PDB file of C-alpha atoms in Angstrom:
ATOM      1  CA  MET V 269     -68.008   1.314 136.869  1.00 47.00           C
ATOM      2  CA  PRO V 270     -66.685   3.243 139.911  1.00 65.00           C
ATOM      3  CA  ILE V 271     -62.269   3.881 140.010  1.00 89.00           C
ATOM      4  CA  SER V 272     -61.128   3.843 143.161  1.00 85.00           C
ATOM      5  CA  PRO V 273     -58.018   3.071 144.571  1.00 87.00           C
ATOM      6  CA  ASP V 274     -59.575   0.180 146.906  1.00 86.00           C
ATOM      7  CA  GLY V 275     -60.401  -1.581 143.774  1.00 84.00           C
ATOM      8  CA  PRO V 276     -59.861  -3.964 141.287  1.00 89.00           C
ATOM      9  CA  LEU V 277     -57.191  -2.101 138.426  1.00 96.00           C
ATOM     10  CA  SER V 278     -59.579  -0.476 136.032  1.00 97.00           C
ATOM     11  CA  TYR V 279     -59.298  -0.067 132.310  1.00 98.00           C
ATOM     12  CA  GLY V 280     -60.426   2.407 130.192  1.00 98.00           C
ATOM     13  CA  MET V 281     -59.394   4.144 126.688  1.00 98.00           C
ATOM     14  CA  GLN V 282     -58.611   7.333 124.568  1.00 98.00           C
ATOM     15  CA  LEU V 283     -61.815   7.254 122.247  1.00 98.00           C
ATOM     16  CA  PRO V 284     -59.854   7.582 118.282  1.00 98.00           C
ATOM     17  CA  VAL V 285     -61.143   9.258 115.790  1.00 98.00           C
ATOM     18  CA  GLN V 286     -61.906  12.402 117.490  1.00 98.00           C
ATOM     19  CA  SER V 287     -58.094  12.880 117.788  1.00 98.00           C
ATOM     20  CA  GLN V 288     -55.527  12.087 114.794  1.00 98.00           C
ATOM     21  CA  SER V 289     -51.866  12.672 116.411  1.00 97.00           C
ATOM     22  CA  VAL V 290     -49.694  10.808 113.839  1.00 95.00           C
ATOM     23  CA  ILE V 291     -48.186   9.986 117.146  1.00 93.00           C
ATOM     24  CA  TYR V 292     -51.031   7.850 117.661  1.00 95.00           C
ATOM     25  CA  ALA V 293     -54.367   6.775 115.106  1.00 97.00           C
ATOM     26  CA  GLU V 294     -54.336   4.549 112.392  1.00 98.00           C
ATOM     27  CA  PRO V 295     -54.811   4.796 108.969  1.00 98.00           C
ATOM     28  CA  TRP V 296     -58.772   4.094 108.916  1.00 98.00           C
ATOM     29  CA  GLU V 297     -59.587   6.436 111.745  1.00 98.00           C
ATOM     30  CA  ALA V 298     -58.656   9.130 108.877  1.00 98.00           C
ATOM     31  CA  ALA V 299     -61.902   8.469 106.566  1.00 98.00           C
ATOM     32  CA  ALA V 300     -63.654   7.267 110.088  1.00 98.00           C
ATOM     33  CA  THR V 301     -67.889   7.725 110.740  1.00 98.00           C
ATOM     34  CA  PRO V 302     -69.946   9.657 113.726  1.00 98.00           C
ATOM     35  CA  ALA V 303     -71.597   6.200 113.087  1.00 98.00           C
ATOM     36  CA  ASP V 304     -68.147   4.057 113.613  1.00 98.00           C
ATOM     37  CA  LEU V 305     -67.301   6.694 116.786  1.00 98.00           C
ATOM     38  CA  VAL V 306     -70.472   5.010 118.276  1.00 98.00           C
ATOM     39  CA  ARG V 307     -69.808   1.583 117.796  1.00 98.00           C
ATOM     40  CA  VAL V 308     -66.270   1.745 119.665  1.00 98.00           C
ATOM     41  CA  ALA V 309     -68.517   4.146 123.078  1.00 98.00           C
ATOM     42  CA  ARG V 310     -71.365   0.489 122.455  1.00 98.00           C
ATOM     43  CA  ALA V 311     -68.397  -1.544 123.274  1.00 98.00           C
ATOM     44  CA  ALA V 312     -66.913   0.527 126.022  1.00 98.00           C
ATOM     45  CA  ASP V 313     -70.407  -0.233 126.926  1.00 98.00           C
ATOM     46  CA  ARG V 314     -69.693  -3.656 126.690  1.00 98.00           C
ATOM     47  CA  GLY V 315     -66.573  -4.406 127.265  1.00 98.00           C
ATOM     48  CA  GLY V 316     -66.359  -3.324 130.740  1.00 97.00           C
ATOM     49  CA  PHE V 317     -64.154  -0.340 129.842  1.00 98.00           C
ATOM     50  CA  ALA V 318     -64.289   2.158 133.202  1.00 98.00           C
ATOM     51  CA  TYR V 319     -64.472   5.082 131.008  1.00 98.00           C
ATOM     52  CA  VAL V 320     -63.962   6.765 127.512  1.00 98.00           C
ATOM     53  CA  ALA V 321     -62.430   9.769 126.970  1.00 98.00           C
ATOM     54  CA  GLY V 322     -61.998  12.826 124.734  1.00 98.00           C
ATOM     55  CA  CYS V 323     -59.072  15.378 124.233  1.00 97.00           C
ATOM     56  CA  ASP V 324     -59.396  19.537 123.749  1.00 98.00           C
ATOM     57  CA  HIS V 325     -57.612  21.557 121.571  1.00 98.00           C
ATOM     58  CA  VAL V 326     -59.599  24.829 119.829  1.00 98.00           C
ATOM     59  CA  ALA V 327     -57.238  25.279 117.146  1.00 98.00           C
ATOM     60  CA  ILE V 328     -53.926  23.797 115.556  1.00 98.00           C
ATOM     61  CA  PRO V 329     -51.505  26.221 113.771  1.00 98.00           C
ATOM     62  CA  ARG V 330     -50.086  25.705 110.591  1.00 98.00           C
ATOM     63  CA  ARG V 331     -46.770  24.653 112.160  1.00 98.00           C
ATOM     64  CA  LEU V 332     -47.974  21.855 114.006  1.00 98.00           C
ATOM     65  CA  ALA V 333     -50.398  20.847 111.572  1.00 98.00           C
ATOM     66  CA  GLU V 334     -48.074  18.253 110.133  1.00 97.00           C
ATOM     67  CA  GLY V 335     -47.745  16.168 113.569  1.00 97.00           C
ATOM     68  CA  MET V 336     -51.112  16.956 115.201  1.00 98.00           C
ATOM     69  CA  SER V 337     -53.324  16.983 112.148  1.00 98.00           C
ATOM     70  CA  THR V 338     -56.476  19.620 113.009  1.00 98.00           C
ATOM     71  CA  VAL V 339     -59.001  16.470 113.820  1.00 98.00           C
ATOM     72  CA  TRP V 340     -59.857  17.443 117.268  1.00 98.00           C
ATOM     73  CA  TYR V 341     -63.668  16.900 118.344  1.00 98.00           C
ATOM     74  CA  ASP V 342     -64.617  18.989 120.860  1.00 98.00           C
ATOM     75  CA  PRO V 343     -64.782  16.715 123.734  1.00 98.00           C
ATOM     76  CA  VAL V 344     -67.954  18.092 125.830  1.00 98.00           C
ATOM     77  CA  ALA V 345     -70.018  18.133 121.805  1.00 98.00           C
ATOM     78  CA  THR V 346     -68.274  14.797 121.948  1.00 98.00           C
ATOM     79  CA  LEU V 347     -69.496  13.011 125.004  1.00 98.00           C
ATOM     80  CA  SER V 348     -72.114  14.457 125.644  1.00 98.00           C
ATOM     81  CA  PHE V 349     -73.644  12.582 121.701  1.00 98.00           C
ATOM     82  CA  LEU V 350     -72.174   9.362 123.164  1.00 98.00           C
ATOM     83  CA  ALA V 351     -74.011  10.135 126.063  1.00 98.00           C
ATOM     84  CA  GLY V 352     -77.237   9.599 124.964  1.00 98.00           C
ATOM     85  CA  VAL V 353     -76.137   5.972 122.953  1.00 98.00           C
ATOM     86  CA  THR V 354     -74.125   4.228 125.884  1.00 98.00           C
ATOM     87  CA  GLU V 355     -75.155   3.161 129.574  1.00 98.00           C
ATOM     88  CA  ARG V 356     -72.603   3.108 132.349  1.00 97.00           C
ATOM     89  CA  VAL V 357     -69.101   3.439 130.292  1.00 98.00           C
ATOM     90  CA  LEU V 358     -68.086   7.222 131.927  1.00 98.00           C
ATOM     91  CA  LEU V 359     -66.993  10.614 130.258  1.00 98.00           C
ATOM     92  CA  MET V 360     -63.299  11.753 130.453  1.00 98.00           C
ATOM     93  CA  SER V 361     -62.207  14.680 129.410  1.00 98.00           C
ATOM     94  CA  HIS V 362     -59.054  13.477 128.554  1.00 97.00           C
ATOM     95  CA  VAL V 363     -57.863  16.314 128.748  1.00 97.00           C
ATOM     96  CA  ALA V 364     -60.069  19.368 129.030  1.00 98.00           C
ATOM     97  CA  VAL V 365     -57.226  22.838 128.896  1.00 98.00           C
ATOM     98  CA  VAL V 366     -59.405  24.323 131.266  1.00 97.00           C
ATOM     99  CA  GLY V 367     -57.703  27.269 131.244  1.00 98.00           C
ATOM    100  CA  LEU V 368     -58.914  28.455 127.310  1.00 98.00           C
ATOM    101  CA  ARG V 369     -61.949  29.401 128.887  1.00 98.00           C
ATOM    102  CA  HIS V 370     -63.185  31.345 132.531  1.00 98.00           C
ATOM    103  CA  PRO V 371     -63.993  28.892 134.584  1.00 98.00           C
ATOM    104  CA  LEU V 372     -68.067  29.632 134.654  1.00 98.00           C
ATOM    105  CA  ILE V 373     -68.272  28.205 130.899  1.00 98.00           C
ATOM    106  CA  THR V 374     -66.261  25.183 132.109  1.00 98.00           C
ATOM    107  CA  ALA V 375     -68.532  24.555 134.801  1.00 98.00           C
ATOM    108  CA  LYS V 376     -71.769  24.970 132.552  1.00 98.00           C
ATOM    109  CA  GLN V 377     -70.482  22.597 129.629  1.00 98.00           C
ATOM    110  CA  TYR V 378     -70.161  19.773 132.612  1.00 98.00           C
ATOM    111  CA  ALA V 379     -72.013  20.112 135.303  1.00 98.00           C
ATOM    112  CA  THR V 380     -74.756  19.791 131.809  1.00 98.00           C
ATOM    113  CA  LEU V 381     -72.983  16.904 130.483  1.00 98.00           C
ATOM    114  CA  ASP V 382     -72.868  14.965 134.081  1.00 98.00           C
ATOM    115  CA  HIS V 383     -76.566  16.449 134.166  1.00 98.00           C
ATOM    116  CA  LEU V 384     -77.584  14.364 131.310  1.00 98.00           C
ATOM    117  CA  SER V 385     -75.514  11.804 131.564  1.00 98.00           C
ATOM    118  CA  GLY V 386     -77.037  10.812 134.587  1.00 98.00           C
ATOM    119  CA  GLY V 387     -73.547  11.376 136.451  1.00 98.00           C
ATOM    120  CA  ARG V 388     -71.212   9.823 134.425  1.00 98.00           C
ATOM    121  CA  LEU V 389     -68.596  12.810 133.939  1.00 98.00           C
ATOM    122  CA  ILE V 390     -65.261  12.689 134.742  1.00 98.00           C
ATOM    123  CA  LEU V 391     -63.335  16.330 134.795  1.00 98.00           C
ATOM    124  CA  GLY V 392     -59.666  15.879 133.456  1.00 98.00           C
ATOM    125  CA  VAL V 393     -57.749  18.840 132.820  1.00 98.00           C
ATOM    126  CA  GLY V 394     -54.296  19.625 131.720  1.00 98.00           C
ATOM    127  CA  ALA V 395     -52.318  22.886 131.108  1.00 97.00           C
ATOM    128  CA  GLY V 396     -52.178  22.663 127.952  1.00 97.00           C
ATOM    129  CA  HIS V 397     -49.253  23.019 125.347  1.00 97.00           C
ATOM    130  CA  VAL V 398     -49.521  25.357 122.178  1.00 98.00           C
ATOM    131  CA  ARG V 399     -48.929  29.103 122.213  1.00 98.00           C
ATOM    132  CA  GLU V 400     -51.002  30.250 119.258  1.00 98.00           C
ATOM    133  CA  GLU V 401     -54.416  28.077 120.988  1.00 98.00           C
ATOM    134  CA  PHE V 402     -54.496  31.000 124.172  1.00 98.00           C
ATOM    135  CA  GLU V 403     -53.230  33.497 122.224  1.00 98.00           C
ATOM    136  CA  ALA V 404     -55.739  33.396 119.466  1.00 98.00           C
ATOM    137  CA  VAL V 405     -58.511  33.735 122.634  1.00 98.00           C
ATOM    138  CA  GLY V 406     -56.667  35.964 124.646  1.00 98.00           C
ATOM    139  CA  ALA V 407     -55.454  33.677 127.420  1.00 98.00           C
ATOM    140  CA  ASP V 408     -52.326  33.673 129.395  1.00 98.00           C
ATOM    141  CA  PHE V 409     -49.956  30.711 127.342  1.00 98.00           C
ATOM    142  CA  ASP V 410     -46.545  32.203 129.956  1.00 98.00           C
ATOM    143  CA  GLY V 411     -48.901  32.041 133.084  1.00 98.00           C
ATOM    144  CA  ARG V 412     -51.287  28.927 132.364  1.00 98.00           C
ATOM    145  CA  GLY V 413     -49.761  26.692 135.527  1.00 98.00           C
ATOM    146  CA  GLY V 414     -50.983  29.690 137.752  1.00 98.00           C
ATOM    147  CA  VAL V 415     -54.182  30.064 135.355  1.00 98.00           C
ATOM    148  CA  LEU V 416     -55.045  25.886 135.852  1.00 98.00           C
ATOM    149  CA  ASP V 417     -54.333  25.663 139.614  1.00 98.00           C
ATOM    150  CA  GLU V 418     -56.497  28.612 140.302  1.00 98.00           C
ATOM    151  CA  SER V 419     -59.500  27.089 137.920  1.00 98.00           C
ATOM    152  CA  ILE V 420     -59.513  24.580 139.367  1.00 98.00           C
ATOM    153  CA  ASP V 421     -60.409  25.769 142.658  1.00 98.00           C
ATOM    154  CA  ALA V 422     -63.135  27.212 140.639  1.00 98.00           C
ATOM    155  CA  LEU V 423     -64.133  24.061 139.365  1.00 98.00           C
ATOM    156  CA  ARG V 424     -64.604  23.084 142.902  1.00 98.00           C
ATOM    157  CA  ALA V 425     -67.144  25.807 144.195  1.00 98.00           C
ATOM    158  CA  ALA V 426     -68.922  25.899 140.568  1.00 98.00           C
ATOM    159  CA  LEU V 427     -69.339  22.106 140.390  1.00 98.00           C
ATOM    160  CA  GLY V 428     -70.278  21.831 143.959  1.00 97.00           C
ATOM    161  CA  PRO V 429     -74.644  21.948 144.820  1.00 97.00           C
ATOM    162  CA  GLU V 430     -74.413  25.162 145.130  1.00 97.00           C
ATOM    163  CA  GLU V 431     -76.672  26.796 142.774  1.00 98.00           C
ATOM    164  CA  TYR V 432     -74.884  29.842 143.649  1.00 98.00           C
ATOM    165  CA  PRO V 433     -71.350  29.266 143.730  1.00 97.00           C
ATOM    166  CA  GLU V 434     -69.002  31.879 145.640  1.00 98.00           C
ATOM    167  CA  PHE V 435     -64.955  32.261 144.229  1.00 98.00           C
ATOM    168  CA  ALA V 436     -62.308  34.522 145.261  1.00 98.00           C
ATOM    169  CA  GLY V 437     -59.635  34.628 143.545  1.00 97.00           C
ATOM    170  CA  GLU V 438     -56.595  36.243 142.288  1.00 97.00           C
ATOM    171  CA  ARG V 439     -58.012  35.787 138.284  1.00 97.00           C
ATOM    172  CA  PHE V 440     -61.160  34.723 138.498  1.00 98.00           C
ATOM    173  CA  SER V 441     -64.014  36.115 141.276  1.00 98.00           C
ATOM    174  CA  PHE V 442     -67.521  35.309 141.036  1.00 98.00           C
ATOM    175  CA  GLY V 443     -70.540  34.760 143.387  1.00 98.00           C
ATOM    176  CA  GLY V 444     -74.602  36.038 143.204  1.00 98.00           C
ATOM    177  CA  LEU V 445     -74.868  34.227 139.971  1.00 98.00           C
ATOM    178  CA  GLY V 446     -76.733  30.878 139.716  1.00 98.00           C
ATOM    179  CA  GLN V 447     -76.541  27.940 137.557  1.00 98.00           C
ATOM    180  CA  LEU V 448     -78.562  25.451 137.260  1.00 98.00           C
ATOM    181  CA  PRO V 449     -78.739  22.606 135.977  1.00 98.00           C
ATOM    182  CA  ARG V 450     -76.078  21.123 138.918  1.00 98.00           C
ATOM    183  CA  PRO V 451     -74.330  17.970 137.872  1.00 98.00           C
ATOM    184  CA  ALA V 452     -76.108  14.790 139.406  1.00 98.00           C
ATOM    185  CA  GLN V 453     -73.059  13.806 141.099  1.00 98.00           C
ATOM    186  CA  GLU V 454     -72.149  15.495 144.676  1.00 96.00           C
ATOM    187  CA  ARG V 455     -68.711  16.117 143.882  1.00 97.00           C
ATOM    188  CA  VAL V 456     -67.299  15.581 140.018  1.00 98.00           C
ATOM    189  CA  PRO V 457     -64.080  13.780 140.045  1.00 98.00           C
ATOM    190  CA  LEU V 458     -61.506  15.990 138.786  1.00 98.00           C
ATOM    191  CA  TRP V 459     -58.503  14.406 137.414  1.00 98.00           C
ATOM    192  CA  VAL V 460     -54.759  16.003 136.354  1.00 98.00           C
ATOM    193  CA  GLY V 461     -52.795  14.851 133.489  1.00 98.00           C
ATOM    194  CA  GLY V 462     -49.452  15.744 133.515  1.00 97.00           C
ATOM    195  CA  SER V 463     -45.981  14.249 133.862  1.00 97.00           C
ATOM    196  CA  SER V 464     -43.853  17.471 134.526  1.00 97.00           C
ATOM    197  CA  PRO V 465     -42.746  18.194 138.740  1.00 97.00           C
ATOM    198  CA  ALA V 466     -45.763  20.986 138.256  1.00 97.00           C
ATOM    199  CA  ALA V 467     -47.952  19.225 137.300  1.00 98.00           C
ATOM    200  CA  VAL V 468     -47.225  16.460 139.345  1.00 98.00           C
ATOM    201  CA  ARG V 469     -47.760  18.599 142.733  1.00 98.00           C
ATOM    202  CA  ARG V 470     -51.151  19.782 140.882  1.00 98.00           C
ATOM    203  CA  ALA V 471     -52.317  16.438 140.321  1.00 98.00           C
ATOM    204  CA  ALA V 472     -50.979  15.590 144.235  1.00 98.00           C
ATOM    205  CA  VAL V 473     -52.497  18.909 146.094  1.00 98.00           C
ATOM    206  CA  ARG V 474     -55.953  19.576 143.801  1.00 98.00           C
ATOM    207  CA  GLY V 475     -56.494  16.308 141.787  1.00 98.00           C
ATOM    208  CA  ASP V 476     -58.827  13.101 142.737  1.00 98.00           C
ATOM    209  CA  GLY V 477     -56.719  11.549 140.121  1.00 98.00           C
ATOM    210  CA  TRP V 478     -53.677  11.871 138.320  1.00 98.00           C
ATOM    211  CA  LEU V 479     -52.938  11.283 134.672  1.00 98.00           C
ATOM    212  CA  PRO V 480     -49.547  10.612 133.810  1.00 97.00           C
ATOM    213  CA  GLN V 481     -48.402  11.236 129.872  1.00 93.00           C
ATOM    214  CA  GLY V 482     -46.172   9.577 128.795  1.00 83.00           C
ATOM    215  CA  ASP V 483     -44.170   8.223 131.456  1.00 93.00           C
ATOM    216  CA  PRO V 484     -43.084   4.045 130.352  1.00 93.00           C
ATOM    217  CA  ARG V 485     -43.202   1.974 133.611  1.00 95.00           C
ATOM    218  CA  ASP V 486     -39.799   1.865 134.713  1.00 96.00           C
ATOM    219  CA  ARG V 487     -40.119   5.291 135.573  1.00 97.00           C
ATOM    220  CA  LEU V 488     -43.593   5.457 137.032  1.00 98.00           C
ATOM    221  CA  PRO V 489     -42.935   4.296 141.272  1.00 98.00           C
ATOM    222  CA  ALA V 490     -40.612   6.909 141.567  1.00 98.00           C
ATOM    223  CA  GLN V 491     -43.418   9.549 140.635  1.00 98.00           C
ATOM    224  CA  ILE V 492     -46.249   8.057 142.296  1.00 98.00           C
ATOM    225  CA  ALA V 493     -43.502   8.149 145.927  1.00 98.00           C
ATOM    226  CA  ARG V 494     -43.484  11.823 144.699  1.00 98.00           C
ATOM    227  CA  LEU V 495     -47.075  12.406 144.197  1.00 98.00           C
ATOM    228  CA  HIS V 496     -47.798  10.864 147.451  1.00 98.00           C
ATOM    229  CA  ALA V 497     -45.171  12.011 149.106  1.00 98.00           C
ATOM    230  CA  LEU V 498     -46.629  15.670 148.359  1.00 98.00           C
ATOM    231  CA  ARG V 499     -50.205  14.663 149.104  1.00 98.00           C
ATOM    232  CA  GLU V 500     -49.266  14.020 152.539  1.00 98.00           C
ATOM    233  CA  GLU V 501     -47.002  16.970 153.036  1.00 98.00           C
ATOM    234  CA  ALA V 502     -49.552  19.274 151.906  1.00 98.00           C
ATOM    235  CA  GLY V 503     -52.295  17.317 154.483  1.00 98.00           C
ATOM    236  CA  VAL V 504     -54.693  16.020 151.885  1.00 98.00           C
ATOM    237  CA  ALA V 505     -56.130  13.116 153.603  1.00 96.00           C
ATOM    238  CA  GLU V 506     -58.827  11.459 150.667  1.00 96.00           C
ATOM    239  CA  PRO V 507     -57.146   8.924 148.423  1.00 96.00           C
ATOM    240  CA  ILE V 508     -56.204   9.578 144.705  1.00 98.00           C
ATOM    241  CA  VAL V 509     -56.473   7.434 142.063  1.00 98.00           C
ATOM    242  CA  VAL V 510     -53.372   6.829 140.042  1.00 98.00           C
ATOM    243  CA  GLY V 511     -53.469   6.234 136.280  1.00 98.00           C
ATOM    244  CA  ALA V 512     -50.791   4.751 133.609  1.00 98.00           C
ATOM    245  CA  ILE V 513     -51.430   4.375 129.918  1.00 98.00           C
ATOM    246  CA  THR V 514     -49.766   1.511 128.209  1.00 98.00           C
ATOM    247  CA  GLU V 515     -48.026   0.147 125.776  1.00 97.00           C
ATOM    248  CA  PRO V 516     -50.337  -0.429 122.412  1.00 98.00           C
ATOM    249  CA  LEU V 517     -52.153  -3.347 122.829  1.00 98.00           C
ATOM    250  CA  TYR V 518     -53.192  -6.900 120.204  1.00 98.00           C
ATOM    251  CA  VAL V 519     -55.281  -9.486 122.012  1.00 98.00           C
ATOM    252  CA  GLY V 520     -53.890 -12.823 120.059  1.00 98.00           C
ATOM    253  CA  GLU V 521     -50.779 -12.794 117.606  1.00 97.00           C
ATOM    254  CA  PRO V 522     -51.127 -10.006 114.664  1.00 97.00           C
ATOM    255  CA  GLY V 523     -50.222 -11.062 111.301  1.00 96.00           C
ATOM    256  CA  TRP V 524     -49.507  -8.233 110.628  1.00 98.00           C
ATOM    257  CA  SER V 525     -46.640  -5.744 111.754  1.00 97.00           C
ATOM    258  CA  VAL V 526     -47.952  -3.847 115.286  1.00 98.00           C
ATOM    259  CA  GLY V 527     -44.393  -2.471 116.107  1.00 96.00           C
ATOM    260  CA  ARG V 528     -42.225  -3.221 118.225  1.00 94.00           C
ATOM    261  CA  ARG V 529     -43.649  -1.356 121.508  1.00 95.00           C
ATOM    262  CA  THR V 530     -47.116  -3.530 120.857  1.00 98.00           C
ATOM    263  CA  LEU V 531     -47.478  -6.047 123.369  1.00 98.00           C
ATOM    264  CA  SER V 532     -49.281  -8.994 122.046  1.00 98.00           C
ATOM    265  CA  GLY V 533     -49.676 -12.793 122.966  1.00 98.00           C
ATOM    266  CA  LYS V 534     -52.633 -14.308 124.630  1.00 98.00           C
ATOM    267  CA  PRO V 535     -54.245 -12.619 126.806  1.00 98.00           C
ATOM    268  CA  GLU V 536     -52.848 -14.575 130.225  1.00 97.00           C
ATOM    269  CA  GLU V 537     -49.475 -13.439 128.986  1.00 98.00           C
ATOM    270  CA  LEU V 538     -51.043  -9.858 128.189  1.00 98.00           C
ATOM    271  CA  ALA V 539     -52.664  -9.708 131.985  1.00 98.00           C
ATOM    272  CA  GLU V 540     -50.201 -11.358 133.464  1.00 97.00           C
ATOM    273  CA  SER V 541     -48.124  -7.731 132.055  1.00 98.00           C
ATOM    274  CA  LEU V 542     -50.994  -5.762 132.941  1.00 98.00           C
ATOM    275  CA  ARG V 543     -50.765  -6.612 136.804  1.00 97.00           C
ATOM    276  CA  GLU V 544     -47.318  -4.995 137.102  1.00 97.00           C
ATOM    277  CA  TYR V 545     -49.439  -1.833 136.857  1.00 97.00           C
ATOM    278  CA  ALA V 546     -51.363  -2.418 140.016  1.00 97.00           C
ATOM    279  CA  ALA V 547     -47.574  -4.006 141.489  1.00 97.00           C
ATOM    280  CA  ILE V 548     -46.478  -0.056 141.595  1.00 97.00           C
ATOM    281  CA  GLY V 549     -49.663   1.468 142.837  1.00 97.00           C
ATOM    282  CA  VAL V 550     -51.561   2.056 139.440  1.00 98.00           C
ATOM    283  CA  HIS V 551     -55.736   1.743 139.998  1.00 97.00           C
ATOM    284  CA  GLN V 552     -56.075   2.260 136.492  1.00 98.00           C
ATOM    285  CA  ILE V 553     -54.882   2.022 133.944  1.00 98.00           C
ATOM    286  CA  GLN V 554     -55.812   3.652 130.105  1.00 98.00           C
ATOM    287  CA  VAL V 555     -54.992   0.914 127.017  1.00 98.00           C
ATOM    288  CA  ARG V 556     -55.137   1.512 123.429  1.00 97.00           C
ATOM    289  CA  PHE V 557     -55.562  -1.175 120.578  1.00 98.00           C
ATOM    290  CA  ARG V 558     -53.101  -1.745 116.929  1.00 98.00           C
ATOM    291  CA  SER V 559     -56.507  -2.003 114.685  1.00 98.00           C
ATOM    292  CA  ARG V 560     -56.684  -1.858 110.480  1.00 98.00           C
ATOM    293  CA  SER V 561     -60.402  -1.225 110.757  1.00 98.00           C
ATOM    294  CA  VAL V 562     -63.088   0.047 113.654  1.00 98.00           C
ATOM    295  CA  ASP V 563     -63.995  -4.013 113.279  1.00 98.00           C
ATOM    296  CA  GLU V 564     -60.844  -5.460 114.049  1.00 98.00           C
ATOM    297  CA  LEU V 565     -60.777  -2.683 116.847  1.00 98.00           C
ATOM    298  CA  THR V 566     -64.144  -3.504 118.312  1.00 98.00           C
ATOM    299  CA  ASP V 567     -62.970  -6.799 118.348  1.00 98.00           C
ATOM    300  CA  GLN V 568     -59.887  -6.402 120.063  1.00 98.00           C
ATOM    301  CA  MET V 569     -61.898  -4.510 122.305  1.00 98.00           C
ATOM    302  CA  ALA V 570     -64.086  -7.501 122.684  1.00 98.00           C
ATOM    303  CA  ALA V 571     -61.297 -10.131 123.131  1.00 98.00           C
ATOM    304  CA  PHE V 572     -59.758  -7.401 125.716  1.00 98.00           C
ATOM    305  CA  GLY V 573     -62.929  -7.025 128.127  1.00 98.00           C
ATOM    306  CA  ALA V 574     -63.867 -10.886 127.680  1.00 98.00           C
ATOM    307  CA  ASP V 575     -60.653 -12.542 128.194  1.00 98.00           C
ATOM    308  CA  VAL V 576     -57.461 -10.289 129.304  1.00 98.00           C
ATOM    309  CA  ALA V 577     -59.434  -7.804 132.085  1.00 98.00           C
ATOM    310  CA  PRO V 578     -60.942 -11.615 134.697  1.00 97.00           C
ATOM    311  CA  HIS V 579     -57.347 -11.822 134.813  1.00 96.00           C
ATOM    312  CA  LEU V 580     -55.775  -8.274 135.904  1.00 95.00           C
ATOM    313  CA  GLY V 581     -57.616  -8.701 139.595  1.00 85.00           C
ATOM    314  CA  THR V 582     -55.369 -12.276 140.211  1.00 59.00           C
TER     315      THR V 582
END
């Protein structure tokens, strides 16, 4: 389903299994299978979810492995796999660390994904934060902000309609090199992730959407106001899709400890709470459900789509 600043509040989710940081992964995910991932993607497809998303890390150093784990599926491979078993749900990288790769490589991968999926790609991009990962592939960690800015500009050209895209920048330059297939979409949505001042400015100036990273509700209004002010200052007239990551959710009354931050209760109560996001200028919310199994997760997704979502626009 389209996600628009002018439409109703949309909802999507980061896929389980494909990334297993201890911050958010549930215990059952450690033994999950590709079939479980398919079940979740199909549940999102049926449940009216706007998108499913996958993360991007090439390799995790030992010093971070205890907290981050080393389970990080490749987003292009994962989203392409799920494109073949779903019909309508959009496929988002949240986020692709594009500074790890030349823009032409990124463009080739994601243009093919968009082509194969019939135009369902949202390309979310971010700066990255793991120094060893950058150093291992010969990428510039200290200059990653500038690399990301130029990569976004290069990707605008490389993911456009031209078979032979042209771009000339300080770090990247290409021309006279053809890439087919082209994306199915005339303009691939390019959303910028991050909540630092630099990331908000980057989203305001260069993005079609903003993906904040962990901003609590009370911080979002000021961030959103700054985003719009910077966008106006830069003379960017097109509207921008503003996102938010919600608190963990559980539809109904849980019979187990779901944590003090989790929003739980009747569907109408959850919807009332989530509508506050729309009231402060958010257009799409990324939800995550507490669960003890893939069965419980897909049940939660179905309950949200059937019982909570219809109340989000009222």
